[in-house]
Amino acid sequence: MTPLERALRERIAADGPMTVEAYMEACNNYYYATRDPLGARGDFTTAPEISQIFGELVGAALADCWKRAGAPADAIYAELGPGRGTLASDALRVMRGAGFRGEVHLIETSPHLRDLQEQALPGAHWHERLDALPARPLLLVANEFLDALPIRQQVGGIERRVLVAAGGLAFDRDGEIVETSPARDEAVASIGTCLAAKGGAAIFIDYGHERSAPGDTLQAVRGHRYAAVLADPGEQDLTSHVDFQAVANAARAAGAIATDVVTQGEWLIRLGIEARAQALSRANPDRAEALHAAVNRLTSSHQMGSLFKVIAIHSPGWPAAAGFA
Ligand code: SAH
């Protein structure tokens, strides 16, 4: 039994069955605080870890927004759940090249990942909570952040819970599941409020669906394989598909403007991933094959290209990020 499972069983014995939301929150807090989950030897690989081009194109999109908004000197780069800091490093290299000199603010709860980020991004500022971001124009990105925030599951309008049965953890009910995520709505609303007040643009990339729909999307990943959601709590990544319609609604309710949702593949192609890969291949012919494979992994609909979606939100006074309809 994992250390967290022991603690959760005690909690359930004392307080009764726990909601899926509380279970997911407890598992991911423990999971991210105790390891670097990324890469071949970890549990999963994210887009910025596949190729530097991903972060470079995000940086180019943010730099372009910033310039078209008049290049405000007080704007900051902000990122939610920056992992190893790879996306920020690649994005900021491009943004610095475009003249951006702003501070770097990172939202990260995991002390372990914060250490890795400090090595990649010396001089950055860290915060545990979104509401600690300074009141300045934002150039913000979040890749695979929203999917890790806890969701609620309801069956027939009744909260789904986790209990101990037959010696193991089990769900208290099955049936058609409706998922919502107050934590995600709150995170997006908080960014939308900052944008509406101080200006800026934010890009959210994650796997999920464009329209709200019922269905159970909670999943566990460990060692690059799917695992049972209730097995080994705290030792595997728990995520669920992001409802991009709910993201757009939360942003709009906070006074920001949301773009259409586009697939990651389409967005990266519109931003010029192929030309960038060709330029890098010409400069490093021995890397051409690996670059081609990386572009394929990021854009192909058989890989990440279609499942992953992108939405941008911005303040009424700022332009929409490039790559959206
Ligand atoms: N964006 C990175 C890492 C994705 S993994 C990449 O693309 O490689 C999810 C990240 O979100 C990790 O850095 C994790 O520690 C962080 N995270 C998860 N839940 C969080 C929360 N509630 N608040 C802040 N950060 C969180």
Short mmCIF file of C-alpha atoms and ligand atoms in Angstrom, two decimals:
data_model
loop_
_atom_site.label_atom_id
_atom_site.label_comp_id
_atom_site.label_asym_id
_atom_site.label_seq_id
_atom_site.Cartn_x
_atom_site.Cartn_y
_atom_site.Cartn_z
CA MET A 1 0.00 0.00 0.00
CA THR A 2 1.36 3.47 -0.90
CA PRO A 3 1.94 5.95 1.97
CA LEU A 4 -0.80 8.18 0.61
CA GLU A 5 -3.28 5.30 0.37
CA ARG A 6 -2.74 4.59 4.07
CA ALA A 7 -3.45 8.25 4.88
CA LEU A 8 -6.52 8.34 2.63
CA ARG A 9 -7.96 5.18 4.19
CA GLU A 10 -7.57 6.75 7.62
CA ARG A 11 -9.26 9.90 6.38
CA ILE A 12 -12.17 7.91 4.91
CA ALA A 13 -12.50 5.86 8.11
CA ALA A 14 -12.70 9.09 10.13
CA ASP A 15 -14.76 11.35 7.83
CA GLY A 16 -16.60 8.97 5.49
CA PRO A 17 -16.26 8.60 1.68
CA MET A 18 -14.30 11.42 0.01
CA THR A 19 -15.33 13.19 -3.18
CA VAL A 20 -13.52 12.46 -6.45
CA GLU A 21 -12.47 16.11 -6.31
CA ALA A 22 -10.81 15.73 -2.89
CA TYR A 23 -9.24 12.42 -3.97
CA MET A 24 -7.72 13.94 -7.14
CA GLU A 25 -6.45 16.95 -5.24
CA ALA A 26 -4.78 14.83 -2.53
CA CYS A 27 -3.22 12.45 -5.09
CA ASN A 28 -1.78 15.16 -7.35
CA ASN A 29 -0.48 17.29 -4.48
CA TYR A 30 1.46 14.30 -3.22
CA TYR A 31 2.50 13.14 -6.68
CA TYR A 32 3.94 16.45 -7.94
CA ALA A 33 5.55 17.34 -4.61
CA THR A 34 7.62 14.15 -4.59
CA ARG A 35 9.11 13.80 -8.09
CA ASP A 36 9.90 15.08 -11.57
CA PRO A 37 7.19 13.25 -13.54
CA LEU A 38 8.45 14.25 -16.98
CA GLY A 39 10.52 12.52 -19.65
CA ALA A 40 11.48 9.03 -20.76
CA ARG A 41 12.31 7.87 -17.23
CA GLY A 42 9.26 9.58 -15.72
CA ASP A 43 5.57 9.01 -16.30
CA PHE A 44 4.71 11.22 -19.27
CA THR A 45 6.26 13.53 -21.87
CA THR A 46 4.86 16.97 -22.63
CA ALA A 47 5.05 19.04 -25.82
CA PRO A 48 7.89 21.36 -24.67
CA GLU A 49 9.96 18.29 -23.76
CA ILE A 50 9.49 16.89 -27.28
CA SER A 51 10.97 19.85 -29.14
CA GLN A 52 12.30 23.35 -28.44
CA ILE A 53 10.13 24.52 -31.35
CA PHE A 54 6.98 24.23 -29.21
CA GLY A 55 8.16 26.80 -26.67
CA GLU A 56 9.68 28.97 -29.39
CA LEU A 57 6.34 29.23 -31.19
CA VAL A 58 4.51 30.03 -27.93
CA GLY A 59 7.13 32.73 -27.28
CA ALA A 60 6.72 34.10 -30.80
CA ALA A 61 2.92 34.26 -30.38
CA LEU A 62 3.21 36.08 -27.03
CA ALA A 63 5.92 38.47 -28.31
CA ASP A 64 3.76 39.29 -31.33
CA CYS A 65 0.75 40.14 -29.07
CA TRP A 66 2.98 42.26 -26.86
CA LYS A 67 4.40 44.24 -29.78
CA ARG A 68 0.98 44.82 -31.34
CA ALA A 69 -0.24 46.05 -27.92
CA GLY A 70 2.48 48.72 -28.02
CA ALA A 71 5.21 46.75 -26.18
CA PRO A 72 4.30 47.87 -22.63
CA ALA A 73 7.47 47.84 -20.50
CA ASP A 74 5.68 46.68 -17.35
CA ALA A 75 4.34 43.45 -18.90
CA ILE A 76 5.48 40.19 -17.29
CA TYR A 77 5.91 36.63 -18.54
CA ALA A 78 3.86 34.28 -16.39
CA GLU A 79 3.45 30.52 -16.52
CA LEU A 80 1.23 28.09 -14.63
CA GLY A 81 2.77 24.73 -13.71
CA PRO A 82 6.06 25.18 -15.60
CA GLY A 83 7.35 21.60 -15.09
CA ARG A 84 11.11 21.62 -15.72
CA GLY A 85 11.03 25.20 -17.02
CA THR A 86 11.69 24.07 -20.59
CA LEU A 87 8.75 25.87 -22.19
CA ALA A 88 9.63 29.11 -20.36
CA SER A 89 13.31 28.90 -21.42
CA ASP A 90 12.45 28.35 -25.07
CA ALA A 91 9.67 30.97 -25.12
CA LEU A 92 11.74 33.60 -23.31
CA ARG A 93 14.70 33.16 -25.68
CA VAL A 94 12.42 34.24 -28.53
CA MET A 95 10.71 36.96 -26.48
CA ARG A 96 14.02 38.43 -25.31
CA GLY A 97 15.11 38.46 -28.96
CA ALA A 98 12.00 40.50 -29.74
CA GLY A 99 12.94 43.09 -27.11
CA PHE A 100 10.84 41.87 -24.18
CA ARG A 101 12.64 42.66 -20.87
CA GLY A 102 9.87 41.88 -18.39
CA GLU A 103 10.03 39.84 -15.20
CA VAL A 104 9.26 36.12 -15.07
CA HIS A 105 6.57 34.90 -12.63
CA LEU A 106 5.89 31.21 -12.16
CA ILE A 107 2.99 29.53 -10.34
CA GLU A 108 4.20 26.24 -8.92
CA THR A 109 3.18 24.31 -5.81
CA SER A 110 5.75 21.49 -6.06
CA PRO A 111 8.99 22.25 -4.16
CA HIS A 112 10.73 19.57 -6.20
CA LEU A 113 9.81 21.08 -9.57
CA ARG A 114 10.51 24.57 -8.26
CA ASP A 115 14.13 23.49 -7.69
CA LEU A 116 14.40 22.31 -11.30
CA GLN A 117 12.81 25.56 -12.52
CA GLU A 118 15.31 27.62 -10.53
CA GLN A 119 18.16 25.98 -12.44
CA ALA A 120 16.53 26.70 -15.80
CA LEU A 121 15.23 30.19 -14.97
CA PRO A 122 17.51 32.02 -12.54
CA GLY A 123 16.03 35.30 -11.32
CA ALA A 124 12.41 34.27 -11.80
CA HIS A 125 9.74 34.85 -9.13
CA TRP A 126 7.69 31.96 -7.72
CA HIS A 127 4.19 31.93 -6.30
CA GLU A 128 2.03 29.15 -4.90
CA ARG A 129 -1.22 30.75 -5.90
CA LEU A 130 -2.53 32.56 -8.94
CA ASP A 131 -3.88 35.48 -6.94
CA ALA A 132 -0.28 36.32 -5.94
CA LEU A 133 0.59 37.39 -9.51
CA PRO A 134 1.44 41.11 -9.62
CA ALA A 135 -1.15 43.45 -11.12
CA ARG A 136 0.62 44.01 -14.47
CA PRO A 137 -0.08 43.22 -18.12
CA LEU A 138 0.36 39.45 -18.53
CA LEU A 139 1.94 37.33 -21.21
CA LEU A 140 0.87 33.99 -19.83
CA VAL A 141 1.02 30.36 -20.89
CA ALA A 142 -0.17 27.15 -19.28
CA ASN A 143 0.60 23.80 -20.92
CA GLU A 144 -0.89 20.69 -19.35
CA PHE A 145 -1.72 22.64 -16.18
CA LEU A 146 -5.53 22.70 -16.21
CA ASP A 147 -5.75 18.93 -16.76
CA ALA A 148 -4.05 18.33 -13.39
CA LEU A 149 -6.50 20.46 -11.40
CA PRO A 150 -9.20 18.52 -9.53
CA ILE A 151 -12.56 17.77 -11.10
CA ARG A 152 -15.92 16.90 -9.59
CA GLN A 153 -17.83 13.92 -10.93
CA GLN A 154 -21.59 13.61 -10.56
CA VAL A 155 -23.86 10.67 -11.42
CA GLY A 156 -27.52 11.61 -11.76
CA GLY A 157 -26.80 14.88 -10.00
CA ILE A 158 -25.18 13.13 -7.02
CA GLU A 159 -21.54 13.68 -6.10
CA ARG A 160 -19.36 10.63 -6.84
CA ARG A 161 -17.20 9.53 -3.92
CA VAL A 162 -14.36 7.18 -3.11
CA LEU A 163 -14.74 4.66 -0.27
CA VAL A 164 -13.01 1.57 1.06
CA ALA A 165 -14.71 -1.67 -0.02
CA ALA A 166 -13.48 -5.28 -0.08
CA GLY A 167 -10.11 -4.12 1.21
CA GLY A 168 -9.48 -1.57 -1.56
CA LEU A 169 -10.53 1.87 -2.74
CA ALA A 170 -13.71 1.92 -4.85
CA PHE A 171 -16.18 4.42 -6.29
CA ASP A 172 -19.52 4.62 -4.47
CA ARG A 173 -21.59 4.80 -7.68
CA ASP A 174 -21.43 4.26 -11.44
CA GLY A 175 -23.55 5.56 -14.29
CA GLU A 176 -23.45 8.46 -16.71
CA ILE A 177 -20.88 10.87 -15.33
CA VAL A 178 -20.93 14.64 -15.62
CA GLU A 179 -17.62 16.35 -14.87
CA THR A 180 -17.08 19.93 -13.78
CA SER A 181 -14.02 21.63 -12.38
CA PRO A 182 -14.51 24.53 -9.97
CA ALA A 183 -10.70 24.68 -9.55
CA ARG A 184 -10.20 25.16 -13.29
CA ASP A 185 -13.01 27.68 -13.57
CA GLU A 186 -11.49 29.61 -10.67
CA ALA A 187 -7.98 29.56 -12.21
CA VAL A 188 -9.24 30.79 -15.59
CA ALA A 189 -11.48 33.41 -13.96
CA SER A 190 -8.54 34.69 -11.95
CA ILE A 191 -6.45 35.11 -15.13
CA GLY A 192 -9.41 36.63 -16.98
CA THR A 193 -9.87 39.18 -14.20
CA CYS A 194 -6.15 40.14 -14.30
CA LEU A 195 -6.29 40.50 -18.08
CA ALA A 196 -9.45 42.60 -18.00
CA ALA A 197 -7.92 44.90 -15.36
CA LYS A 198 -4.33 45.26 -16.60
CA GLY A 199 -4.24 43.95 -20.17
CA GLY A 200 -2.42 41.05 -21.70
CA ALA A 201 -2.89 37.67 -23.34
CA ALA A 202 -2.93 34.08 -22.09
CA ILE A 203 -2.59 30.81 -24.00
CA PHE A 204 -3.90 27.51 -22.60
CA ILE A 205 -2.84 24.23 -24.19
CA ASP A 206 -4.19 20.90 -22.99
CA TYR A 207 -5.92 17.77 -24.08
CA GLY A 208 -9.65 17.96 -24.03
CA HIS A 209 -12.79 18.75 -25.95
CA GLU A 210 -14.18 21.86 -27.58
CA ARG A 211 -17.76 21.42 -26.31
CA SER A 212 -19.03 20.38 -22.88
CA ALA A 213 -20.34 16.80 -22.90
CA PRO A 214 -21.02 14.08 -20.33
CA GLY A 215 -18.48 11.29 -19.90
CA ASP A 216 -15.83 9.92 -17.56
CA THR A 217 -12.43 11.30 -18.60
CA LEU A 218 -10.53 10.86 -15.34
CA GLN A 219 -7.36 8.89 -16.06
CA ALA A 220 -4.15 7.78 -14.43
CA VAL A 221 -0.79 7.56 -16.17
CA ARG A 222 2.33 5.91 -14.86
CA GLY A 223 5.48 4.98 -16.72
CA HIS A 224 3.91 6.13 -20.03
CA ARG A 225 0.95 3.73 -19.63
CA TYR A 226 -2.63 4.13 -18.51
CA ALA A 227 -3.31 2.76 -15.05
CA ALA A 228 -6.35 2.30 -12.81
CA VAL A 229 -7.46 5.61 -11.29
CA LEU A 230 -7.79 4.23 -7.75
CA ALA A 231 -4.59 2.16 -7.81
CA ASP A 232 -1.43 3.39 -6.06
CA PRO A 233 -2.68 6.85 -5.03
CA GLY A 234 0.04 9.49 -5.15
CA GLU A 235 2.33 7.39 -7.35
CA GLN A 236 0.68 8.16 -10.70
CA ASP A 237 -0.47 11.25 -12.55
CA LEU A 238 -4.22 11.87 -12.40
CA THR A 239 -5.68 14.08 -15.11
CA SER A 240 -8.92 14.64 -16.93
CA HIS A 241 -9.82 16.11 -20.28
CA VAL A 242 -10.23 19.87 -20.22
CA ASP A 243 -13.66 21.21 -21.17
CA PHE A 244 -12.60 24.16 -23.35
CA GLN A 245 -16.14 25.49 -23.54
CA ALA A 246 -16.06 25.88 -19.74
CA VAL A 247 -12.66 27.60 -20.04
CA ALA A 248 -14.03 30.10 -22.58
CA ASN A 249 -17.12 30.72 -20.43
CA ALA A 250 -15.06 31.37 -17.29
CA ALA A 251 -12.77 33.77 -19.18
CA ARG A 252 -15.70 35.69 -20.69
CA ALA A 253 -17.55 35.91 -17.38
CA ALA A 254 -14.43 37.56 -15.93
CA GLY A 255 -14.44 40.23 -18.65
CA ALA A 256 -11.81 38.79 -21.02
CA ILE A 257 -12.18 37.84 -24.68
CA ALA A 258 -11.72 34.19 -25.67
CA THR A 259 -10.65 33.01 -29.14
CA ASP A 260 -12.00 29.96 -30.93
CA VAL A 261 -10.57 26.62 -29.85
CA VAL A 262 -8.14 25.13 -32.37
CA THR A 263 -6.30 21.82 -32.36
CA GLN A 264 -2.64 21.90 -31.34
CA GLY A 265 -1.64 20.52 -34.75
CA GLU A 266 -3.51 23.24 -36.64
CA TRP A 267 -2.23 25.97 -34.34
CA LEU A 268 1.43 24.94 -34.63
CA ILE A 269 1.15 24.64 -38.41
CA ARG A 270 -0.42 28.11 -38.66
CA LEU A 271 2.44 29.48 -36.54
CA GLY A 272 5.02 28.01 -38.92
CA ILE A 273 6.31 24.86 -37.22
CA GLU A 274 7.36 23.35 -40.54
CA ALA A 275 9.48 26.32 -41.63
CA ARG A 276 11.13 26.46 -38.21
CA ALA A 277 11.92 22.72 -38.32
CA GLN A 278 13.41 23.10 -41.80
CA ALA A 279 15.60 26.00 -40.67
CA LEU A 280 16.85 23.99 -37.69
CA SER A 281 17.43 20.95 -39.92
CA ARG A 282 19.50 22.96 -42.38
CA ALA A 283 21.66 24.23 -39.51
CA ASN A 284 21.94 20.74 -37.94
CA PRO A 285 21.58 18.10 -40.69
CA ASP A 286 22.27 15.28 -38.21
CA ARG A 287 19.16 16.31 -36.27
CA ALA A 288 16.87 16.48 -39.31
CA GLU A 289 15.30 13.07 -38.75
CA ALA A 290 14.64 13.70 -35.04
CA LEU A 291 13.13 17.12 -35.83
CA HIS A 292 10.85 15.60 -38.43
CA ALA A 293 9.69 12.99 -35.90
CA ALA A 294 9.10 15.67 -33.24
CA VAL A 295 7.01 17.81 -35.59
CA ASN A 296 5.00 14.74 -36.50
CA ARG A 297 4.42 13.87 -32.84
CA LEU A 298 3.25 17.41 -32.03
CA THR A 299 0.99 17.89 -35.06
CA SER A 300 -0.21 14.53 -36.39
CA SER A 301 -3.83 13.72 -35.61
CA HIS A 302 -2.69 10.18 -34.77
CA GLN A 303 -0.47 11.60 -32.03
CA MET A 304 -0.92 14.88 -30.10
CA GLY A 305 -2.19 17.05 -32.95
CA SER A 306 -5.95 16.60 -32.58
CA LEU A 307 -6.51 15.52 -28.99
CA PHE A 308 -4.66 18.59 -27.72
CA LYS A 309 -6.42 21.92 -28.12
CA VAL A 310 -5.39 25.55 -27.74
CA ILE A 311 -7.38 28.59 -26.67
CA ALA A 312 -6.16 32.13 -26.07
CA ILE A 313 -7.80 34.79 -23.98
CA HIS A 314 -6.98 38.47 -23.96
CA SER A 315 -8.12 41.78 -22.59
CA PRO A 316 -10.49 43.93 -24.65
CA GLY A 317 -7.65 46.38 -25.41
CA TRP A 318 -5.18 43.73 -26.63
CA PRO A 319 -5.08 41.87 -29.95
CA ALA A 320 -5.89 38.14 -30.18
CA ALA A 321 -2.87 35.83 -30.35
CA ALA A 322 -1.87 34.58 -33.80
CA GLY A 323 -2.98 31.17 -35.06
CA PHE A 324 -6.67 31.39 -34.18
CA ALA A 325 -9.51 31.95 -36.65
N1 SAH B 1 3.82 22.70 -18.13
C1 SAH B 1 4.82 21.67 -17.94
C2 SAH B 1 4.47 20.66 -16.84
C3 SAH B 1 3.12 20.01 -16.90
S1 SAH B 1 2.87 18.94 -15.50
C4 SAH B 1 5.10 20.99 -19.25
O1 SAH B 1 4.37 21.21 -20.19
O2 SAH B 1 6.08 20.23 -19.33
C5 SAH B 1 1.83 19.94 -14.43
C6 SAH B 1 2.55 21.07 -13.74
O3 SAH B 1 1.61 21.78 -12.93
C7 SAH B 1 3.65 20.67 -12.77
O4 SAH B 1 4.65 21.67 -12.79
C8 SAH B 1 2.91 20.65 -11.43
O5 SAH B 1 3.75 20.70 -10.32
C9 SAH B 1 2.04 21.86 -11.58
N2 SAH B 1 0.84 21.89 -10.75
C10 SAH B 1 -0.08 20.90 -10.61
N3 SAH B 1 -1.10 21.31 -9.82
C11 SAH B 1 -0.82 22.59 -9.46
C12 SAH B 1 -1.49 23.58 -8.65
N4 SAH B 1 -2.65 23.31 -8.06
N5 SAH B 1 -0.92 24.79 -8.53
C13 SAH B 1 0.27 25.07 -9.13
N6 SAH B 1 0.93 24.19 -9.90
C14 SAH B 1 0.41 22.96 -10.05
#
